[in-house]
Every structure is written in C-alpha cells, then in structure tokens.
Amino acid sequence: MVLVFWLPSAIQAQTRIGVIMTGNVEYYRTMHEAFVAELDKRMPDADQIEIILQRPFPDSIAWSNAARKLIAVDVDLIVAYGAPVTHAVLDEKSKIPVVYAGVYDPENAALSGRNVTGSGFKVPLSSLLRYFKRLKKIDSLCVVFSSLEEDTVRQSNQLVALAGQQGINVTEVDIRRRSDVAQLEDIKDDAVFITGSVFAHLWINDIVSILQKKGDLSGDIFPDSSAAGVLLTLYSPPKAQGRKAAAMAARILHGEQPKDIEAEIFRETELVFNLVEAKRMGIKVPVQLIVEATRVIK
Amino acid sequence: MRRQLFSAYRFAVSFIACLLFCLCVLVPGSGRAERPAGELLLGIEPEHNIFDQVQRYRFLAAYLSDQLGVKVRLTIMSRYGEVIKRFRSRKLDGAFLSAYTAALGIREIGLQPLASPVNLNGESTSQGYIFVRKDSGIKNGSTMRQRSIAFVDPATMEGYLYPLAYLHRQGVTDLDSFFSRQYFTGSHASTVFAVLDGRADVGSAKDTVYNKMVENDPSIGQELLVLGQSAKVPETTLCVRSELPVGLREKLGAVLLRMEKTSRGKRVLRQFEALRFIKTTKSDFYRIEEMVQESMVNKTVHLNEK
C-alpha cells in the first residue's frame, strides 16, 4: 500500500481528502490529476487541503483496508475511483461523504446512499462490436473481464447478450491474477473485447502481446495509454470525470450535502483507431472507419 | 477546440477522397470553364460511400450519352453546397441534388428540376430524422439542454434545416447557448455513428440512410430513438441550369422518364438501384421553403459560406 501526501502545507492542513485508486492504471491516474488541478482552482485555500492518496493492489481485502484507514484517519471526504473501490468504501457504512468517479454505468451499480454522489460513464459496448464487424466477419468473441470487479461482470454480461442477439459465440476469460492471462493463448476467437478491468489493464501489455501473436482484433473501453497496441478503443475521457469529481468535492467541502448533489453520467466518448496495428495485422481498413475515428494512430 | 480539429480532420479526409475522384477518376479537366461542344457535365453530391455512388452513376451517364448523342460526364462536388458555386461559374450543366440544395438552386439561380429516381423500396422522397440513444434520457427539445448535437452539413434539409426547424418549434433559438457542443459530421451515416457511439447526444440525418443502416444491423434500431420526422421531399433531383437549350433539356427529361419502358433502360435502372424516374416540379420543394421560414435560416448566408 502506498501513502502519498499531496499539495504543500500539509502539516497545517485543516481539511483532509482521502482518495483511493486501485492498481496503477493510467486511466485513473489521469482522472486523479484532473481532480487535483480542478480542486486547486475551485478552493481558494487549496494549500490548506491535504490529499491522502491510497493505491491498494486490486484485491477486495486491500480495498476494504484502504477504506478503513481513511475512515480511521477521519478524513473529511473520500474520493473513490472505479466501482469496486466505491463499493468497498460504501460497505464500511461510514458517515464520511463519498464522491465516486470513473464508475461504469453507475445507474446500475447500486451506489446509493445519503452520503454518496459522483460521476460515472457509459460507453456503448455495441459500438465496438459494430466496428469489429466492419473490419472482419465476427463469428466468435472473447471477453476479458474480472469476476472480482462487479462493473466488468456487468460489461461482460451485456456483451454476451448483444453477441447472442447477433449469433456470435462468446468466450469469457476471467482475470484474477497474472497467470490467468495465459488463458488467452488457447482461445480461438475472431476478436477480443477488454472490459474496464483494473486487473486486465495491469497486464495489458501481456494481453495484447498474446493477441498480436494470434492476429486477433482487440478492442478496449479504456484508452491505450501505454501504447500496448490495442486496435480499437472507445472510451469516456477521464479528465472530465476528474474535474467533475473535484467540482462535487468542492461543493461538499463548502457545506452542501452529497444527497443534494445530483450524480452525473458522462456519455461522450472518443474513438481511437490504431492504423499502425491494423497494417501490421494486414487488415484492410475501410476509409469510412478511419473517418469515424476521433483520433487515428499512424 | 479539439472536437473542431477532429471535425476538420474528417472534412479533410472526405475532401481529399472526393478531390482524388474529381481529378483522377471521373473527369480530368472538368474544372475548366470551357468544355468541348456536345458535352454535358452533371454534378453529384457526395454520399457516405462515394465509391459505390460513382459506380452507380457511371452506368446512368453511359446510358444518357447514348440516348442523347452527347457525352455525359460526371463530377463529384467536394461538399454538398459546392454545387451552387459550380453552377454560378457555369462549370455545370446539371446536377443530381439533394432536396435542400435543389431548393436553394431553384430559388437563387433559377435551376430547373427535371426528374427524381424512385428507389428500390418504391420511394422517391426522403425525410429528416432527429434521433438520440434510447438510454440518453432525452425525450424532447427541452431535455436536450446542454447536450451535444451532430448535424450533417449546412446544405442538407435532413441533416441541418429540419433539426433547426424542429428546435425552433421547441423554443430553441440560440443553439450556441442551448447545446454544450454542436458540429457537422460531413455525412448522414457518420451522424448516426456519432450518436450510437456517444460522440453526440442528438443527431439528425436522412431517413433512407438511417433505415438502410438499421436494416443491415438491427441493433442500431434497438439502441436509437427517433424523436421527430420532417415532411417528405424529393430525395434526389436532377436539376439543370436554365440556360441549357430547351431541346436538350426536354430530351434529357424524356429519356429519364422513358427508361423503365425499354429493356436496356431497365437494366441501367437496376444498376443505378432505382425502379424508375418520375417528373419533378418546383412545387415539390415548397415544404423546404416553409422549413426555411420556420427555422429562420438565412439562405444567403449558407450560400456564401460555401
């Protein structure tokens, strides 16, 4: 577990914000940087705010321990990135206000409570499936998720239902530890969808490396920040969610109750197409698919 | 700003693709002011799949050349509204125009509408759809506040004029303050994809394109909700410049209307993906004029923007 003190003048801090970000995933790091920058703008006494950042390894016990430590320190506010961490914090039933961010489809994540508000995102998973089909005939799809992360289970279930409607066979690969990645070597599917799993993104380079060797199409709902070589990414920009979390945090620190702050869902997405990867795989890319992309990696 | 750059990138890609066709494939030298005698140059407004479109029109151009005794050449405009400019500079004899461009051309430069194709579904008209994702929570104009909207092109009825009229009826007059973001995608299909992906909350596009996409992929229809539909207007109309010799104009119209009555004409119609051509008149575009009034769009502004 890593404990980091952020912002100057922490010794004289009057307000303490506890932040939990599981794993070392770029998506949440970017979100948190935007949170800190925005909070700095919104709070005139930002130098009096201490941010305690905890980055537990993705594990349900570690998530709970991180939440308990922040509650024990009696922080004024807890910010949680991602659904599993948010659930772990809410399970502690503390009276400390909670702001969540980066939660997939929060309306269906059961994150209710008087002390909680936040923002999440929704990415139309059907769109990625649609783009796969524009690249090649898809008879079978592999979904990479983690049964330890409730939101990725929901994503997987959605894809299974979608694929079923279209006569596409689905294989699910559950990543709970690094060795689980090797399951992908034996999977024979036309395309692989990577859910917003922290586990999967901890070892995204290993995953993509296997897919590249097999020539499978790959799609992800997190940006390919490490340039692992994911072919298609359709994601909700993380900075906007970080800024929204800061805006909500500022309102709570100014005295508003979380129950009075409406939760928000970000639906805007960015579509990134990796042309380099497509060429390496020998895929003939329709011009129109490139035109649809908000960014093309050349 | 970033979005604008993305949009600009899309336009650039489309523009380059069209330009390559215009310069290399279709009519080398079509940009000259002077053309050889006995040649008829017809413009085409670009569709989503420009390659299929060119192929379809080539069959028709070859047929018209034989029937009219003049060489019929085709040229694709780089953008919807460029057709008007080309007519003004006398570099076009006629063009297959979408409804809004045709209405502008009829009103501003006196174009003469001749005929419209009837598609394989028996439809010669199209209408605009305004649509959202079903899970967006948007039910009407007021729930679009501070959301984003994607239009097709300023010179399209279905992809711009109609949504403006719809929003005006819903009490929205200042788009800049009402929407968080608004942009043009450049094609009807791109607008549908933008809403499907969440890159825009609201979109407007032509029903024929929308319906074809749903037919090819029923999941699209399951995810989108059509909130409004415009009146139907001719989808594509061959309009010619008023200075075109009356004899040639009448012959051109007659050849098109007679196509379904000859075996070769029927074959070309199949290749063109139409059942027949029907006569079109200026009155077919009155609904466009009404929409212009309703949306308070200044048409001159749009012409000048091109």
Short mmCIF file of C-alpha atoms in Angstrom, two decimals, chain A residues 5-293:
data_model
loop_
_atom_site.label_atom_id
_atom_site.label_comp_id
_atom_site.label_asym_id
_atom_site.label_seq_id
_atom_site.Cartn_x
_atom_site.Cartn_y
_atom_site.Cartn_z
CA PHE A 5 0.81 13.31 0.70
CA TRP A 6 -0.09 15.84 -1.89
CA LEU A 7 -0.15 19.62 -2.01
CA PRO A 8 2.06 21.81 0.15
CA SER A 9 1.46 22.95 3.71
CA ALA A 10 0.09 19.56 4.64
CA ILE A 11 1.32 19.96 8.19
CA GLN A 12 -1.06 22.83 8.76
CA ALA A 13 -3.89 21.15 6.86
CA GLN A 14 -7.38 21.91 8.04
CA THR A 15 -9.17 19.68 5.54
CA ARG A 16 -8.25 16.16 4.56
CA ILE A 17 -9.47 14.31 1.49
CA GLY A 18 -8.87 10.60 1.23
CA VAL A 19 -8.53 9.18 -2.27
CA ILE A 20 -8.49 5.51 -3.24
CA MET A 21 -7.24 4.49 -6.66
CA THR A 22 -6.71 0.80 -7.12
CA GLY A 23 -3.83 -0.56 -9.16
CA ASN A 24 -1.60 1.60 -11.26
CA VAL A 25 -3.89 2.23 -14.20
CA GLU A 26 -3.24 5.28 -16.35
CA TYR A 27 -6.96 5.94 -16.83
CA TYR A 28 -7.47 6.62 -13.12
CA ARG A 29 -4.14 8.44 -12.78
CA THR A 30 -5.23 10.89 -15.45
CA MET A 31 -8.59 11.27 -13.72
CA HIS A 32 -6.90 12.00 -10.41
CA GLU A 33 -4.52 14.57 -11.91
CA ALA A 34 -7.52 16.40 -13.35
CA PHE A 35 -9.22 16.16 -9.94
CA VAL A 36 -6.28 17.75 -8.14
CA ALA A 37 -5.86 20.51 -10.73
CA GLU A 38 -9.55 21.39 -10.69
CA LEU A 39 -9.79 21.30 -6.91
CA ASP A 40 -6.86 23.68 -6.75
CA LYS A 41 -8.81 26.12 -8.93
CA ARG A 42 -12.05 25.79 -7.03
CA MET A 43 -10.75 26.00 -3.47
CA PRO A 44 -9.13 29.33 -2.62
CA ASP A 45 -7.50 27.70 0.41
CA ALA A 46 -6.24 24.69 -1.51
CA ASP A 47 -2.92 24.84 0.29
CA GLN A 48 -4.82 24.00 3.45
CA ILE A 49 -6.13 20.79 1.93
CA GLU A 50 -4.29 17.54 2.43
CA ILE A 51 -4.96 14.79 -0.09
CA ILE A 52 -4.20 11.31 1.15
CA LEU A 53 -3.89 9.05 -1.85
CA GLN A 54 -4.03 5.30 -1.37
CA ARG A 55 -3.30 2.89 -4.17
CA PRO A 56 -4.08 -0.60 -2.92
CA PHE A 57 -3.37 -3.60 -5.11
CA PRO A 58 -6.63 -4.75 -6.73
CA ASP A 59 -7.98 -7.10 -4.11
CA SER A 60 -11.18 -6.89 -2.11
CA ILE A 61 -9.39 -7.07 1.25
CA ALA A 62 -6.92 -4.38 0.22
CA TRP A 63 -9.76 -2.15 -0.94
CA SER A 64 -11.56 -2.54 2.39
CA ASN A 65 -8.36 -1.91 4.34
CA ALA A 66 -7.72 1.26 2.37
CA ALA A 67 -11.23 2.49 3.13
CA ARG A 68 -10.91 1.65 6.82
CA LYS A 69 -7.62 3.52 7.12
CA LEU A 70 -9.12 6.67 5.65
CA ILE A 71 -12.10 6.35 7.97
CA ALA A 72 -9.76 5.85 10.92
CA VAL A 73 -7.85 8.99 9.97
CA ASP A 74 -11.24 10.70 9.92
CA VAL A 75 -10.87 12.41 6.58
CA ASP A 76 -13.48 14.98 5.62
CA LEU A 77 -14.25 13.39 2.28
CA ILE A 78 -13.43 10.18 0.42
CA VAL A 79 -12.97 10.11 -3.34
CA ALA A 80 -13.12 6.64 -4.91
CA TYR A 81 -12.11 5.83 -8.48
CA GLY A 82 -13.90 2.88 -10.07
CA ALA A 83 -16.83 0.71 -8.97
CA PRO A 84 -15.01 -1.93 -6.87
CA VAL A 85 -13.32 0.67 -4.68
CA THR A 86 -16.53 2.65 -4.31
CA HIS A 87 -18.38 -0.46 -3.22
CA ALA A 88 -15.65 -1.22 -0.68
CA VAL A 89 -15.94 2.29 0.79
CA LEU A 90 -19.74 2.19 0.95
CA ASP A 91 -19.67 -1.25 2.57
CA GLU A 92 -17.92 0.35 5.58
CA LYS A 93 -21.10 2.40 6.18
CA SER A 94 -19.18 5.43 7.40
CA LYS A 95 -20.80 8.86 7.66
CA ILE A 96 -17.92 10.43 5.75
CA PRO A 97 -19.16 11.88 2.43
CA VAL A 98 -18.10 9.89 -0.63
CA VAL A 99 -17.58 11.13 -4.18
CA TYR A 100 -17.04 8.46 -6.78
CA ALA A 101 -15.67 8.82 -10.31
CA GLY A 102 -14.84 6.55 -13.20
CA VAL A 103 -17.66 4.14 -12.43
CA TYR A 104 -19.09 2.30 -15.42
CA ASP A 105 -22.87 2.74 -15.80
CA PRO A 106 -23.40 3.98 -12.23
CA GLU A 107 -27.19 3.80 -12.56
CA ASN A 108 -26.86 0.02 -12.42
CA ALA A 109 -24.01 -0.11 -9.93
CA ALA A 110 -26.14 0.19 -6.74
CA LEU A 111 -24.18 3.12 -5.34
CA SER A 112 -26.99 4.77 -3.42
CA GLY A 113 -26.82 6.43 -0.01
CA ARG A 114 -27.27 9.78 1.68
CA ASN A 115 -23.54 10.38 1.86
CA VAL A 116 -22.64 9.47 -1.68
CA THR A 117 -22.67 11.21 -5.03
CA GLY A 118 -20.39 11.16 -8.02
CA SER A 119 -20.00 10.70 -11.72
CA GLY A 120 -19.55 7.73 -13.96
CA PHE A 121 -19.50 6.93 -17.62
CA LYS A 122 -21.29 4.86 -20.14
CA VAL A 123 -19.71 3.50 -23.29
CA PRO A 124 -21.98 1.81 -25.84
CA LEU A 125 -20.38 -1.63 -25.99
CA SER A 126 -22.42 -2.43 -29.08
CA SER A 127 -20.43 0.18 -30.98
CA LEU A 128 -17.16 -1.69 -30.50
CA LEU A 129 -18.84 -4.86 -31.69
CA ARG A 130 -20.13 -2.94 -34.70
CA TYR A 131 -16.66 -1.64 -35.55
CA PHE A 132 -15.20 -5.14 -35.24
CA LYS A 133 -17.76 -6.34 -37.77
CA ARG A 134 -16.74 -3.61 -40.19
CA LEU A 135 -13.20 -4.98 -40.10
CA LYS A 136 -13.95 -8.67 -40.50
CA LYS A 137 -16.67 -11.27 -40.11
CA ILE A 138 -17.13 -11.96 -36.42
CA ASP A 139 -18.41 -15.40 -35.52
CA SER A 140 -16.85 -15.58 -32.07
CA LEU A 141 -15.88 -13.02 -29.47
CA CYS A 142 -13.73 -13.28 -26.37
CA VAL A 143 -14.47 -11.00 -23.41
CA VAL A 144 -11.71 -10.28 -20.90
CA PHE A 145 -13.13 -9.32 -17.52
CA SER A 146 -12.60 -9.94 -13.80
CA SER A 147 -15.14 -11.58 -11.54
CA LEU A 148 -13.60 -9.53 -8.70
CA GLU A 149 -14.82 -6.32 -10.35
CA GLU A 150 -18.60 -6.08 -10.43
CA ASP A 151 -18.67 -3.48 -13.19
CA THR A 152 -16.66 -5.65 -15.57
CA VAL A 153 -19.03 -8.54 -14.88
CA ARG A 154 -21.88 -6.27 -16.00
CA GLN A 155 -19.95 -5.30 -19.12
CA SER A 156 -19.32 -8.94 -19.92
CA ASN A 157 -22.97 -9.83 -19.39
CA GLN A 158 -24.03 -7.02 -21.71
CA LEU A 159 -21.71 -8.23 -24.43
CA VAL A 160 -22.85 -11.81 -24.05
CA ALA A 161 -26.44 -10.64 -24.54
CA LEU A 162 -25.54 -8.42 -27.50
CA ALA A 163 -23.49 -11.10 -29.18
CA GLY A 164 -26.23 -13.66 -28.58
CA GLN A 165 -28.72 -11.49 -30.45
CA GLN A 166 -26.34 -11.43 -33.40
CA GLY A 167 -25.48 -15.11 -33.39
CA ILE A 168 -21.93 -14.56 -32.16
CA ASN A 169 -20.39 -17.10 -29.81
CA VAL A 170 -18.76 -15.66 -26.70
CA THR A 171 -15.90 -16.92 -24.57
CA GLU A 172 -15.27 -15.20 -21.24
CA VAL A 173 -11.80 -15.00 -19.76
CA ASP A 174 -11.74 -14.15 -16.05
CA ILE A 175 -8.56 -12.36 -14.95
CA ARG A 176 -7.96 -12.52 -11.19
CA ARG A 177 -4.20 -12.94 -11.24
CA ARG A 178 -1.42 -12.53 -13.76
CA SER A 179 -1.28 -16.21 -14.63
CA ASP A 180 -4.89 -16.03 -15.84
CA VAL A 181 -3.72 -14.01 -18.85
CA ALA A 182 -2.25 -17.19 -20.33
CA GLN A 183 -5.79 -18.48 -20.91
CA LEU A 184 -5.92 -16.21 -23.94
CA GLU A 185 -3.29 -18.30 -25.72
CA ASP A 186 -5.76 -21.16 -26.08
CA ILE A 187 -8.75 -19.07 -27.14
CA LYS A 188 -9.65 -19.15 -30.83
CA ASP A 189 -11.92 -16.17 -31.37
CA ASP A 190 -12.17 -13.55 -34.12
CA ALA A 191 -11.97 -10.58 -31.74
CA VAL A 192 -11.22 -9.84 -28.11
CA PHE A 193 -13.01 -7.22 -26.04
CA ILE A 194 -11.19 -5.93 -22.98
CA THR A 195 -13.53 -4.59 -20.31
CA GLY A 196 -12.58 -1.71 -18.00
CA SER A 197 -10.93 -4.14 -15.62
CA VAL A 198 -8.08 -2.94 -13.44
CA PHE A 199 -6.64 -6.46 -13.47
CA ALA A 200 -6.70 -6.61 -17.25
CA HIS A 201 -5.07 -3.20 -17.51
CA LEU A 202 -2.36 -4.01 -15.04
CA TRP A 203 -1.21 -6.65 -17.52
CA ILE A 204 -2.49 -5.07 -20.72
CA ASN A 205 0.90 -5.41 -22.43
CA ASP A 206 0.92 -9.16 -21.77
CA ILE A 207 -2.65 -9.48 -23.05
CA VAL A 208 -2.08 -7.50 -26.23
CA SER A 209 1.17 -9.32 -26.91
CA ILE A 210 -0.68 -12.64 -26.95
CA LEU A 211 -3.44 -11.24 -29.17
CA GLN A 212 -0.91 -9.81 -31.61
CA LYS A 213 0.78 -13.17 -31.99
CA LYS A 214 -2.57 -14.78 -32.72
CA GLY A 215 -3.75 -11.99 -35.03
CA ASP A 216 -6.94 -11.33 -33.06
CA LEU A 217 -8.73 -7.98 -33.29
CA SER A 218 -8.68 -6.16 -29.96
CA GLY A 219 -10.98 -3.51 -28.52
CA ASP A 220 -10.97 -1.72 -25.19
CA ILE A 221 -13.07 0.82 -23.28
CA PHE A 222 -10.00 2.34 -21.64
CA PRO A 223 -7.52 4.36 -23.70
CA ASP A 224 -4.38 2.54 -24.75
CA SER A 225 -2.17 4.89 -22.74
CA SER A 226 0.79 2.53 -22.63
CA ALA A 227 0.69 2.09 -26.42
CA ALA A 228 0.32 -1.65 -25.97
CA GLY A 229 -1.19 -1.92 -29.45
CA VAL A 230 -4.95 -2.20 -28.93
CA LEU A 231 -6.64 -1.90 -32.32
CA LEU A 232 -9.80 -0.01 -31.33
CA THR A 233 -10.56 1.97 -28.21
CA LEU A 234 -13.85 3.66 -27.42
CA TYR A 235 -13.65 5.42 -24.08
CA SER A 236 -15.04 8.18 -21.94
CA PRO A 237 -12.37 10.87 -21.48
CA PRO A 238 -11.07 10.57 -17.89
CA LYS A 239 -10.21 14.25 -17.35
CA ALA A 240 -13.83 15.39 -17.48
CA GLN A 241 -14.73 12.88 -14.79
CA GLY A 242 -11.83 14.03 -12.60
CA ARG A 243 -12.90 17.65 -12.96
CA LYS A 244 -16.49 16.78 -12.12
CA ALA A 245 -15.36 14.90 -9.01
CA ALA A 246 -13.44 18.00 -7.93
CA ALA A 247 -16.47 20.21 -8.50
CA MET A 248 -18.58 17.89 -6.37
CA ALA A 249 -15.89 17.67 -3.69
CA ALA A 250 -15.64 21.45 -3.55
CA ARG A 251 -19.40 21.79 -3.05
CA ILE A 252 -19.33 19.25 -0.23
CA LEU A 253 -16.38 20.96 1.42
CA HIS A 254 -18.33 24.21 1.20
CA GLY A 255 -21.15 22.65 3.18
CA GLU A 256 -23.52 21.01 0.72
CA GLN A 257 -24.81 17.52 1.39
CA PRO A 258 -23.94 14.75 -1.11
CA LYS A 259 -27.62 13.80 -1.35
CA ASP A 260 -28.30 17.30 -2.71
CA ILE A 261 -25.72 16.95 -5.46
CA GLU A 262 -27.04 15.12 -8.48
CA ALA A 263 -24.94 12.24 -9.76
CA GLU A 264 -23.82 12.53 -13.36
CA ILE A 265 -23.15 10.15 -16.22
CA PHE A 266 -20.66 11.03 -18.94
CA ARG A 267 -21.77 9.65 -22.27
CA GLU A 268 -19.33 11.42 -24.53
CA THR A 269 -16.76 9.07 -26.00
CA GLU A 270 -13.63 9.13 -28.09
CA LEU A 271 -12.95 6.54 -30.74
CA VAL A 272 -9.30 5.81 -31.42
CA PHE A 273 -8.23 3.57 -34.25
CA ASN A 274 -4.71 2.19 -34.33
CA LEU A 275 -3.80 2.19 -38.01
CA VAL A 276 -0.26 1.01 -37.29
CA GLU A 277 -1.60 -2.10 -35.63
CA ALA A 278 -4.12 -2.67 -38.41
CA LYS A 279 -1.38 -2.54 -41.04
CA ARG A 280 0.81 -4.87 -39.00
CA MET A 281 -2.07 -7.35 -38.90
CA GLY A 282 -2.69 -6.96 -42.63
CA ILE A 283 -6.22 -5.68 -42.14
CA LYS A 284 -7.73 -3.71 -45.00
CA VAL A 285 -9.30 -0.77 -43.21
CA PRO A 286 -12.41 0.86 -44.68
CA VAL A 287 -11.85 4.57 -45.23
CA GLN A 288 -15.15 5.31 -43.53
CA LEU A 289 -13.98 3.67 -40.33
CA ILE A 290 -10.99 5.97 -40.24
CA VAL A 291 -13.27 8.92 -40.90
CA GLU A 292 -15.42 7.99 -37.90
CA ALA A 293 -12.46 7.97 -35.53
#
